[in-house]
mmCIF file of C-alpha atoms in Angstrom:
data_model
loop_
_atom_site.group_PDB
_atom_site.id
_atom_site.type_symbol
_atom_site.label_atom_id
_atom_site.label_comp_id
_atom_site.label_asym_id
_atom_site.label_seq_id
_atom_site.Cartn_x
_atom_site.Cartn_y
_atom_site.Cartn_z
ATOM 1 C CA SER A 8 -15.525 -2.098 11.216
ATOM 2 C CA GLN A 9 -17.535 -1.696 8.029
ATOM 3 C CA LEU A 10 -17.549 -5.489 7.747
ATOM 4 C CA VAL A 11 -19.613 -5.614 10.929
ATOM 5 C CA ARG A 12 -22.154 -3.223 9.467
ATOM 6 C CA PHE A 13 -22.514 -4.576 5.946
ATOM 7 C CA GLU A 14 -21.707 -8.261 6.444
ATOM 8 C CA GLN A 15 -23.815 -8.572 9.606
ATOM 9 C CA VAL A 16 -21.134 -10.138 11.787
ATOM 10 C CA GLU A 17 -20.396 -9.486 15.442
ATOM 11 C CA PRO A 18 -17.257 -7.571 16.456
ATOM 12 C CA GLY A 19 -14.525 -9.492 18.254
ATOM 13 C CA THR A 20 -15.612 -12.888 16.907
ATOM 14 C CA THR A 21 -14.037 -15.615 14.835
ATOM 15 C CA GLN A 22 -16.814 -14.995 12.322
ATOM 16 C CA LEU A 23 -15.547 -11.439 11.751
ATOM 17 C CA ARG A 24 -11.997 -12.778 11.553
ATOM 18 C CA ASP A 25 -13.036 -15.297 8.891
ATOM 19 C CA VAL A 26 -14.680 -12.570 6.817
ATOM 20 C CA THR A 27 -11.627 -10.322 7.225
ATOM 21 C CA GLU A 28 -9.446 -13.151 5.956
ATOM 22 C CA ARG A 29 -11.584 -13.487 2.833
ATOM 23 C CA TYR A 30 -11.290 -9.772 2.124
ATOM 24 C CA ALA A 31 -7.525 -9.866 2.704
ATOM 25 C CA GLY A 32 -7.308 -12.832 0.352
ATOM 26 C CA GLU A 33 -9.157 -10.951 -2.391
ATOM 27 C CA LEU A 34 -6.654 -8.103 -2.098
ATOM 28 C CA ALA A 35 -3.723 -10.522 -2.109
ATOM 29 C CA ALA A 36 -5.079 -12.115 -5.281
ATOM 30 C CA ALA A 37 -4.715 -8.672 -6.844
ATOM 31 C CA ARG A 38 -1.162 -8.416 -5.451
ATOM 32 C CA LEU A 39 -2.097 -5.947 -2.709
ATOM 33 C CA SER A 40 -1.251 -6.375 0.974
ATOM 34 C CA VAL A 41 -3.802 -5.639 3.668
ATOM 35 C CA GLY A 42 -2.937 -3.359 6.585
ATOM 36 C CA ASP A 43 -4.422 -4.011 10.026
ATOM 37 C CA VAL A 44 -6.381 -7.278 10.306
ATOM 38 C CA GLY A 45 -7.553 -6.981 13.905
ATOM 39 C CA ALA A 46 -5.032 -9.232 15.668
ATOM 40 C CA LEU A 47 -1.721 -8.634 17.435
ATOM 41 C CA PRO A 48 1.352 -10.726 16.657
ATOM 42 C CA PRO A 49 1.551 -13.711 19.030
ATOM 43 C CA ARG A 50 3.428 -13.107 22.300
ATOM 44 C CA SER A 51 3.927 -9.444 21.415
ATOM 45 C CA LEU A 52 1.960 -8.022 24.344
ATOM 46 C CA PRO A 53 2.149 -9.781 27.739
ATOM 47 C CA GLY A 54 -1.301 -10.441 29.168
ATOM 48 C CA HIS A 55 -3.079 -9.919 25.865
ATOM 49 C CA ARG A 56 -5.536 -12.659 24.959
ATOM 50 C CA GLY A 57 -6.810 -12.602 21.426
ATOM 51 C CA LEU A 58 -9.046 -15.131 19.727
ATOM 52 C CA PRO A 59 -8.095 -18.806 19.557
ATOM 53 C CA GLY A 60 -6.118 -19.439 16.405
ATOM 54 C CA ASP A 61 -4.943 -15.835 15.910
ATOM 55 C CA ALA A 62 -1.350 -16.935 15.258
ATOM 56 C CA ALA A 63 -2.349 -19.290 12.446
ATOM 57 C CA TYR A 64 -4.730 -16.646 11.097
ATOM 58 C CA LEU A 65 -1.922 -14.070 10.824
ATOM 59 C CA GLU A 66 0.337 -16.593 9.132
ATOM 60 C CA ARG A 67 -2.347 -17.300 6.537
ATOM 61 C CA VAL A 68 -3.114 -13.628 5.891
ATOM 62 C CA PHE A 69 0.459 -12.387 5.612
ATOM 63 C CA GLY A 70 2.126 -15.558 4.363
ATOM 64 C CA GLY A 71 0.024 -16.083 1.270
ATOM 65 C CA ARG A 72 0.913 -15.477 -2.338
ATOM 66 C CA GLY A 73 0.643 -11.855 -3.392
ATOM 67 C CA VAL A 74 1.524 -10.358 0.009
ATOM 68 C CA ALA A 75 4.581 -8.082 -0.161
ATOM 69 C CA SER A 76 4.372 -6.129 3.111
ATOM 70 C CA VAL A 77 3.463 -6.705 6.764
ATOM 71 C CA ARG A 78 2.270 -3.754 8.801
ATOM 72 C CA ILE A 79 2.919 -4.049 12.530
ATOM 73 C CA PRO A 80 -0.299 -2.918 14.316
ATOM 74 C CA PHE A 81 1.071 0.067 16.220
ATOM 75 C CA TYR A 82 -0.580 3.471 16.600
ATOM 76 C CA LEU A 83 -0.318 6.544 18.796
ATOM 77 C CA ASP A 84 -3.248 5.293 20.902
ATOM 78 C CA HIS A 85 -3.049 1.504 20.483
ATOM 79 C CA PRO A 86 -1.916 -0.805 21.972
ATOM 80 C CA PHE A 87 -0.511 1.923 24.287
ATOM 81 C CA ALA A 88 -2.014 5.243 25.330
ATOM 82 C CA ASP A 89 1.286 7.166 25.309
ATOM 83 C CA PRO A 90 3.960 5.284 23.312
ATOM 84 C CA LEU A 91 6.252 8.314 23.005
ATOM 85 C CA GLY A 92 5.948 9.147 26.704
ATOM 86 C CA ARG A 93 5.183 7.075 29.772
ATOM 87 C CA ASP A 94 4.578 3.877 27.756
ATOM 88 C CA ARG A 95 7.760 4.142 25.720
ATOM 89 C CA ALA A 96 9.565 1.168 27.256
ATOM 90 C CA ALA A 97 6.537 -1.064 26.786
ATOM 91 C CA ALA A 98 6.160 0.168 23.204
ATOM 92 C CA VAL A 99 9.784 -0.688 22.410
ATOM 93 C CA ALA A 100 9.321 -4.161 23.868
ATOM 94 C CA PHE A 101 6.126 -4.673 21.861
ATOM 95 C CA LEU A 102 7.749 -3.669 18.589
ATOM 96 C CA ARG A 103 10.811 -5.798 19.354
ATOM 97 C CA ARG A 104 8.663 -8.889 19.943
ATOM 98 C CA SER A 105 6.542 -8.135 16.868
ATOM 99 C CA ALA A 106 9.622 -7.751 14.697
ATOM 100 C CA ARG A 107 11.027 -10.995 16.074
ATOM 101 C CA TRP A 108 7.793 -12.740 15.145
ATOM 102 C CA ALA A 109 7.930 -11.323 11.594
ATOM 103 C CA ARG A 110 11.545 -12.429 11.245
ATOM 104 C CA GLU A 111 10.672 -15.939 12.401
ATOM 105 C CA GLN A 112 8.083 -16.105 9.601
ATOM 106 C CA GLY A 113 10.680 -15.053 7.036
ATOM 107 C CA TRP A 114 9.177 -11.583 6.608
ATOM 108 C CA ARG A 115 12.143 -9.441 7.640
ATOM 109 C CA ASP A 116 12.095 -7.373 4.447
ATOM 110 C CA ARG A 117 8.317 -6.894 4.564
ATOM 111 C CA MET A 118 7.737 -5.470 8.042
ATOM 112 C CA TYR A 119 7.032 -1.783 8.630
ATOM 113 C CA VAL A 120 5.315 0.669 10.988
ATOM 114 C CA PHE A 121 2.909 3.363 9.798
ATOM 115 C CA VAL A 122 1.688 5.854 12.410
ATOM 116 C CA PHE A 123 1.784 9.425 11.066
ATOM 117 C CA ASP A 124 -0.500 10.013 8.082
ATOM 118 C CA GLU A 125 0.210 13.236 6.170
ATOM 119 C CA PRO A 126 1.794 15.012 9.172
ATOM 120 C CA ASP A 127 2.457 18.721 8.855
ATOM 121 C CA ASP A 128 5.948 20.069 9.469
ATOM 122 C CA SER A 129 5.186 20.915 13.107
ATOM 123 C CA LEU A 130 5.204 17.158 13.872
ATOM 124 C CA GLY A 131 8.773 16.669 12.696
ATOM 125 C CA GLY A 132 9.994 16.220 16.278
ATOM 126 C CA ASN A 133 7.348 13.580 17.014
ATOM 127 C CA VAL A 134 8.250 11.636 13.900
ATOM 128 C CA ARG A 135 11.926 11.779 14.880
ATOM 129 C CA GLU A 136 11.085 10.403 18.353
ATOM 130 C CA LEU A 137 9.053 7.614 16.807
ATOM 131 C CA HIS A 138 11.838 6.737 14.380
ATOM 132 C CA GLU A 139 14.300 6.475 17.262
ATOM 133 C CA LEU A 140 11.849 4.253 19.138
ATOM 134 C CA VAL A 141 11.364 1.970 16.127
ATOM 135 C CA ARG A 142 15.107 1.691 15.504
ATOM 136 C CA GLU A 143 15.734 0.912 19.170
ATOM 137 C CA ALA A 144 13.196 -1.913 18.957
ATOM 138 C CA ASP A 145 14.702 -3.409 15.794
ATOM 139 C CA PRO A 146 17.059 -1.697 13.309
ATOM 140 C CA GLY A 147 15.454 -3.668 10.486
ATOM 141 C CA LEU A 148 11.949 -2.376 11.222
ATOM 142 C CA ARG A 149 11.087 0.442 8.826
ATOM 143 C CA LEU A 150 8.981 3.549 9.416
ATOM 144 C CA LEU A 151 6.597 4.739 6.698
ATOM 145 C CA VAL A 152 5.491 8.379 6.666
ATOM 146 C CA THR A 153 3.119 9.797 4.067
ATOM 147 C CA ARG A 154 5.107 12.862 3.093
ATOM 148 C CA GLU A 155 7.407 13.770 0.258
ATOM 149 C CA ALA A 156 11.161 13.332 0.722
ATOM 150 C CA SER A 157 11.777 17.038 0.111
ATOM 151 C CA ALA A 158 10.040 17.837 3.432
ATOM 152 C CA ARG A 159 13.048 18.875 5.512
ATOM 153 C CA ALA A 160 11.287 18.470 8.853
ATOM 154 C CA PHE A 161 11.282 14.675 8.377
ATOM 155 C CA GLN A 162 14.580 14.016 6.654
ATOM 156 C CA GLY A 163 16.645 11.444 8.545
ATOM 157 C CA SER A 164 13.539 10.115 10.311
ATOM 158 C CA VAL A 165 11.862 8.142 7.508
ATOM 159 C CA ASP A 166 12.679 4.781 5.901
ATOM 160 C CA ILE A 167 9.750 4.661 3.463
ATOM 161 C CA TRP A 168 8.503 7.919 1.981
ATOM 162 C CA GLY A 169 4.854 8.107 0.918
ATOM 163 C CA PRO A 170 4.326 11.077 -1.411
ATOM 164 C CA ASN A 171 0.905 11.892 -2.764
ATOM 165 C CA ILE A 172 0.599 11.532 -6.536
ATOM 166 C CA SER A 173 0.308 15.201 -7.416
ATOM 167 C CA PRO A 174 2.445 17.831 -9.163
ATOM 168 C CA THR A 175 3.521 19.432 -5.880
ATOM 169 C CA ARG A 176 4.258 16.248 -3.894
ATOM 170 C CA PHE A 177 5.883 13.654 -6.144
ATOM 171 C CA ARG A 178 9.275 14.272 -7.764
ATOM 172 C CA PRO A 179 11.206 11.476 -9.537
ATOM 173 C CA VAL A 180 14.503 12.984 -8.417
ATOM 174 C CA ASP A 181 13.500 12.374 -4.781
ATOM 175 C CA VAL A 182 13.064 8.642 -5.481
ATOM 176 C CA THR A 183 16.590 8.407 -6.899
ATOM 177 C CA THR A 184 18.085 10.387 -4.023
ATOM 178 C CA GLU A 185 16.367 8.281 -1.376
ATOM 179 C CA HIS A 186 17.445 5.040 -3.047
ATOM 180 C CA ARG A 187 21.046 6.178 -2.644
ATOM 181 C CA ARG A 188 20.323 6.657 1.056
ATOM 182 C CA GLY A 189 18.786 3.188 1.338
ATOM 183 C CA ASN A 190 15.182 4.418 1.598
ATOM 184 C CA ASP A 191 12.110 3.351 -0.395
ATOM 185 C CA THR A 192 9.245 5.329 -1.906
ATOM 186 C CA TRP A 193 5.621 4.158 -1.901
ATOM 187 C CA TRP A 194 3.377 6.657 -3.644
ATOM 188 C CA TYR A 195 -0.358 6.988 -3.262
ATOM 189 C CA PRO A 196 -3.378 8.435 -5.072
ATOM 190 C CA SER A 197 -5.934 10.160 -2.878
ATOM 191 C CA ILE A 198 -8.838 12.586 -2.840
ATOM 192 C CA THR A 199 -6.315 15.328 -3.660
ATOM 193 C CA THR A 200 -5.102 13.516 -6.789
ATOM 194 C CA TRP A 201 -6.978 14.947 -9.727
ATOM 195 C CA GLN A 202 -6.968 14.477 -13.473
ATOM 196 C CA PRO A 203 -4.916 14.506 -15.582
ATOM 197 C CA TYR A 204 -2.809 12.742 -12.927
ATOM 198 C CA PRO A 205 -3.733 9.049 -12.435
ATOM 199 C CA THR A 206 -6.589 8.470 -9.974
ATOM 200 C CA LEU A 207 -8.657 5.568 -8.671
ATOM 201 C CA PHE A 208 -12.020 7.300 -8.938
ATOM 202 C CA ILE A 209 -14.975 5.570 -10.604
ATOM 203 C CA ASP A 210 -15.351 8.576 -12.935
ATOM 204 C CA GLU A 211 -11.922 7.944 -14.485
ATOM 205 C CA LEU A 212 -12.373 6.619 -18.023
ATOM 206 C CA ARG A 213 -8.653 6.134 -18.687
ATOM 207 C CA PRO A 214 -6.882 2.964 -17.448
ATOM 208 C CA THR A 215 -5.130 4.928 -14.719
ATOM 209 C CA PRO A 216 -5.196 2.194 -12.031
ATOM 210 C CA ARG A 217 -3.207 -0.006 -14.404
ATOM 211 C CA ALA A 218 -1.014 2.924 -15.404
ATOM 212 C CA LEU A 219 0.244 3.193 -11.824
ATOM 213 C CA GLY A 220 2.250 0.027 -12.493
ATOM 214 C CA TRP A 221 3.798 1.402 -15.691
ATOM 215 C CA LEU A 222 4.601 4.734 -14.068
ATOM 216 C CA ALA A 223 6.010 3.066 -10.957
ATOM 217 C CA TRP A 224 8.464 1.160 -13.158
ATOM 218 C CA ARG A 225 9.442 4.254 -15.126
ATOM 219 C CA ASN A 226 10.006 6.267 -11.937
ATOM 220 C CA GLN A 227 11.569 3.429 -9.872
ATOM 221 C CA VAL A 228 8.818 3.693 -7.257
ATOM 222 C CA ASP A 229 8.929 0.763 -4.818
ATOM 223 C CA GLY A 230 5.306 0.483 -3.740
ATOM 224 C CA ILE A 231 1.724 1.651 -4.044
ATOM 225 C CA LEU A 232 -0.165 2.768 -0.940
ATOM 226 C CA TYR A 233 -3.924 3.245 -0.713
ATOM 227 C CA TRP A 234 -5.719 4.420 2.373
ATOM 228 C CA SER A 235 -8.670 2.011 2.333
ATOM 229 C CA ALA A 236 -10.335 -0.721 0.296
ATOM 230 C CA THR A 237 -13.673 -0.765 2.168
ATOM 231 C CA HIS A 238 -14.540 2.863 2.933
ATOM 232 C CA TRP A 239 -18.319 2.459 2.896
ATOM 233 C CA HIS A 240 -19.259 4.305 6.067
ATOM 234 C CA GLU A 241 -20.298 7.584 4.402
ATOM 235 C CA VAL A 242 -23.022 5.921 2.321
ATOM 236 C CA ASP A 243 -26.046 3.740 3.054
ATOM 237 C CA ASP A 244 -25.514 1.596 -0.035
ATOM 238 C CA PRO A 245 -22.117 1.657 -1.809
ATOM 239 C CA TYR A 246 -23.702 0.009 -4.860
ATOM 240 C CA ALA A 247 -26.287 2.769 -5.291
ATOM 241 C CA ASP A 248 -24.304 5.770 -4.033
ATOM 242 C CA PRO A 249 -20.794 6.176 -5.479
ATOM 243 C CA ALA A 250 -19.873 9.171 -3.281
ATOM 244 C CA THR A 251 -17.912 7.124 -0.761
ATOM 245 C CA TYR A 252 -15.795 10.153 0.175
ATOM 246 C CA ASN A 253 -18.190 13.024 0.668
ATOM 247 C CA GLU A 254 -17.138 16.260 2.336
ATOM 248 C CA PRO A 255 -18.561 19.771 1.951
ATOM 249 C CA ASP A 256 -15.708 20.877 -0.302
ATOM 250 C CA VAL A 257 -14.925 17.684 -2.214
ATOM 251 C CA VAL A 258 -16.531 14.414 -3.334
ATOM 252 C CA GLY A 259 -14.630 11.333 -4.448
ATOM 253 C CA ASN A 260 -16.696 8.718 -6.267
ATOM 254 C CA GLY A 261 -15.357 5.333 -5.250
ATOM 255 C CA ASP A 262 -12.558 6.862 -3.207
ATOM 256 C CA GLY A 263 -11.297 4.375 -0.627
ATOM 257 C CA VAL A 264 -13.300 1.519 -2.153
ATOM 258 C CA LEU A 265 -11.717 -1.337 -4.091
ATOM 259 C CA LEU A 266 -13.991 -4.028 -2.653
ATOM 260 C CA TYR A 267 -17.761 -4.050 -2.184
ATOM 261 C CA PRO A 268 -19.689 -5.961 0.506
ATOM 262 C CA GLY A 269 -21.205 -9.272 -0.511
ATOM 263 C CA GLY A 270 -23.929 -9.222 2.136
ATOM 264 C CA PRO A 271 -26.284 -6.738 0.425
ATOM 265 C CA VAL A 272 -26.194 -8.682 -2.872
ATOM 266 C CA GLY A 273 -26.784 -12.195 -1.544
ATOM 267 C CA LEU A 274 -23.122 -13.128 -1.011
ATOM 268 C CA PRO A 275 -22.759 -12.866 2.778
ATOM 269 C CA GLY A 276 -19.170 -12.616 3.937
ATOM 270 C CA GLN A 277 -17.788 -12.576 0.388
ATOM 271 C CA PRO A 278 -15.974 -9.535 -1.010
ATOM 272 C CA VAL A 279 -17.005 -8.283 -4.438
ATOM 273 C CA PRO A 280 -13.986 -6.895 -6.323
ATOM 274 C CA SER A 281 -14.187 -3.728 -8.386
ATOM 275 C CA VAL A 282 -12.973 -3.296 -11.947
ATOM 276 C CA ARG A 283 -10.442 -0.796 -10.573
ATOM 277 C CA LEU A 284 -8.969 -3.525 -8.373
ATOM 278 C CA PHE A 285 -8.521 -5.757 -11.422
ATOM 279 C CA GLN A 286 -6.847 -2.874 -13.236
ATOM 280 C CA LEU A 287 -4.458 -2.357 -10.331
ATOM 281 C CA ARG A 288 -3.658 -6.073 -10.417
ATOM 282 C CA ASP A 289 -2.906 -5.901 -14.126
ATOM 283 C CA GLY A 290 -0.690 -2.872 -13.591
ATOM 284 C CA ILE A 291 1.329 -4.662 -10.917
ATOM 285 C CA ASP A 292 1.688 -7.666 -13.202
ATOM 286 C CA ASP A 293 2.895 -5.348 -15.987
ATOM 287 C CA HIS A 294 5.344 -3.760 -13.538
ATOM 288 C CA ASP A 295 6.795 -7.145 -12.628
ATOM 289 C CA LEU A 296 7.045 -8.146 -16.267
ATOM 290 C CA LEU A 297 8.964 -4.952 -17.020
ATOM 291 C CA VAL A 298 11.312 -5.476 -14.078
ATOM 292 C CA LEU A 299 12.125 -9.034 -15.140
ATOM 293 C CA ALA A 300 12.604 -8.031 -18.771
ATOM 294 C CA ASP A 301 14.765 -5.067 -17.798
ATOM 295 C CA CYS A 302 17.027 -7.330 -15.748
ATOM 296 C CA ALA A 303 17.497 -9.718 -18.668
ATOM 297 C CA ALA A 304 17.681 -7.134 -21.465
ATOM 298 C CA THR A 305 20.610 -6.053 -23.568
ATOM 299 C CA PRO A 306 21.167 -2.263 -23.845
ATOM 300 C CA ALA A 307 19.266 -2.197 -27.143
ATOM 301 C CA GLN A 308 16.385 -4.217 -25.704
ATOM 302 C CA ARG A 309 16.315 -1.960 -22.639
ATOM 303 C CA ALA A 310 15.928 1.063 -24.863
ATOM 304 C CA ARG A 311 12.975 -0.573 -26.616
ATOM 305 C CA LEU A 312 11.369 -1.364 -23.251
ATOM 306 C CA ARG A 313 11.615 2.247 -22.181
ATOM 307 C CA ALA A 314 10.214 3.465 -25.470
ATOM 308 C CA ALA A 315 7.246 1.091 -25.127
ATOM 309 C CA ALA A 316 6.618 2.295 -21.553
ATOM 310 C CA ARG A 317 6.740 5.922 -22.698
ATOM 311 C CA SER A 318 4.162 5.185 -25.368
ATOM 312 C CA VAL A 319 1.539 4.019 -22.841
ATOM 313 C CA ALA A 320 2.313 6.719 -20.271
ATOM 314 C CA PRO A 321 4.426 9.547 -21.691
ATOM 315 C CA ALA A 322 4.169 11.527 -18.438
ATOM 316 C CA MET A 323 2.326 11.554 -15.119
ATOM 317 C CA ASP A 324 -0.343 13.805 -16.639
ATOM 318 C CA ARG A 325 -0.499 12.027 -20.000
ATOM 319 C CA VAL A 326 -2.016 8.582 -19.583
ATOM 320 C CA ASP A 327 -4.462 7.532 -22.288
ATOM 321 C CA PRO A 328 -3.002 4.634 -24.300
ATOM 322 C CA THR A 329 -4.712 2.623 -26.998
ATOM 323 C CA PRO A 330 -5.211 -1.129 -26.459
ATOM 324 C CA ALA A 331 -2.638 -1.704 -29.210
ATOM 325 C CA GLN A 332 -0.013 0.302 -27.287
ATOM 326 C CA VAL A 333 -0.660 -1.708 -24.117
ATOM 327 C CA ALA A 334 -0.381 -4.961 -26.058
ATOM 328 C CA ALA A 335 2.856 -3.743 -27.640
ATOM 329 C CA LEU A 336 4.322 -2.993 -24.212
ATOM 330 C CA ARG A 337 3.702 -6.517 -23.010
ATOM 331 C CA SER A 338 4.846 -8.023 -26.300
ATOM 332 C CA THR A 339 8.131 -6.128 -26.104
ATOM 333 C CA ALA A 340 8.782 -7.321 -22.541
ATOM 334 C CA LEU A 341 7.790 -10.909 -23.296
ATOM 335 C CA GLY A 342 9.977 -10.868 -26.377
ATOM 336 C CA VAL A 343 12.983 -9.984 -24.223
ATOM 337 C CA LEU A 344 12.223 -12.803 -21.791
ATOM 338 C CA ASP A 345 11.733 -15.323 -24.619
ATOM 339 C CA ARG A 346 15.354 -14.770 -25.633
ATOM 340 C CA ALA A 347 16.832 -14.379 -22.148
ATOM 341 C CA PRO A 348 18.885 -17.079 -20.404
ATOM 342 C CA GLY A 349 17.501 -16.049 -16.984
ATOM 343 C CA THR A 350 16.154 -13.176 -14.920
ATOM 344 C CA GLY A 351 18.585 -13.175 -11.996
ATOM 345 C CA ASP A 352 17.520 -12.213 -8.506
ATOM 346 C CA CYS A 353 15.421 -9.169 -9.354
ATOM 347 C CA ARG A 354 12.802 -7.982 -6.895
ATOM 348 C CA THR A 355 9.560 -7.549 -8.743
ATOM 349 C CA SER A 356 6.320 -6.640 -7.018
ATOM 350 C CA PRO A 357 5.810 -3.088 -5.820
ATOM 351 C CA GLN A 358 4.883 -3.369 -2.143
#
């Protein structure tokens, strides 16, 4: 863990768990949900002994305000060496117990499994096997796969599609089609997302982290996925060296980093949020405001909302609004809500 390295805490200790909770809380304050937090759901794996207080820790991390999703900690090599083969029965039992735990906490609609990251088409059979395993464990447990819905090798085996934000991967028509099938779409920016499409790089001068919320509303995208918030391991000092993703053929300044370690700047164990994280938070807030206003709007008001959203982000590759246009967007949405009798039962936050 990068927290061990930069926050000077020992692995496998309550001290590391406390620091992890603070980092998860900083993300939740920005309306983002953490992935793996280093603890298994209670009673999910017979014989497993975690740290004292793990159950309460998980309830605090995933039950707090701002958390919209709960990832079940399940991988191809953990907690079982061969979950699709000789350990399949144990894997099904583990997922069933984990899903039961999530349901008992009231998180039925939040729970998901994410194992295959950007699989190529040759892994279609493996993804299908995993989907069958997950459904056998609990029909309400959803499988996320970071591919576009047009990838035929995975159709019928995915509950949450995760397309990369790029001209060749994301298509609005796929979102609409998958909604009709009962599936969600969580898109993600990455090292392969380049201007003029919205990125999360430090070099980006446009408000593209915030624009992800506007564009998600316009395209009916259900969630935003990001691969890491603390990817510091490729640099000695993330404050001095921005090249946090550094490969021979590509460099991403700030890629995978939304939080900075407090230890090196005299704030041991305390996360330091980035401006990009605050922009993401504002974009999610704007998204929720638009959803609520859209639910309460008359047809004429709805048309004005859409026009205001087009003005700040006319297209995926055209995002450079003025402050006045952003203010007008919020003013239009707030004006609808000021005159509305109620907002119904609309789901707001992208997950």
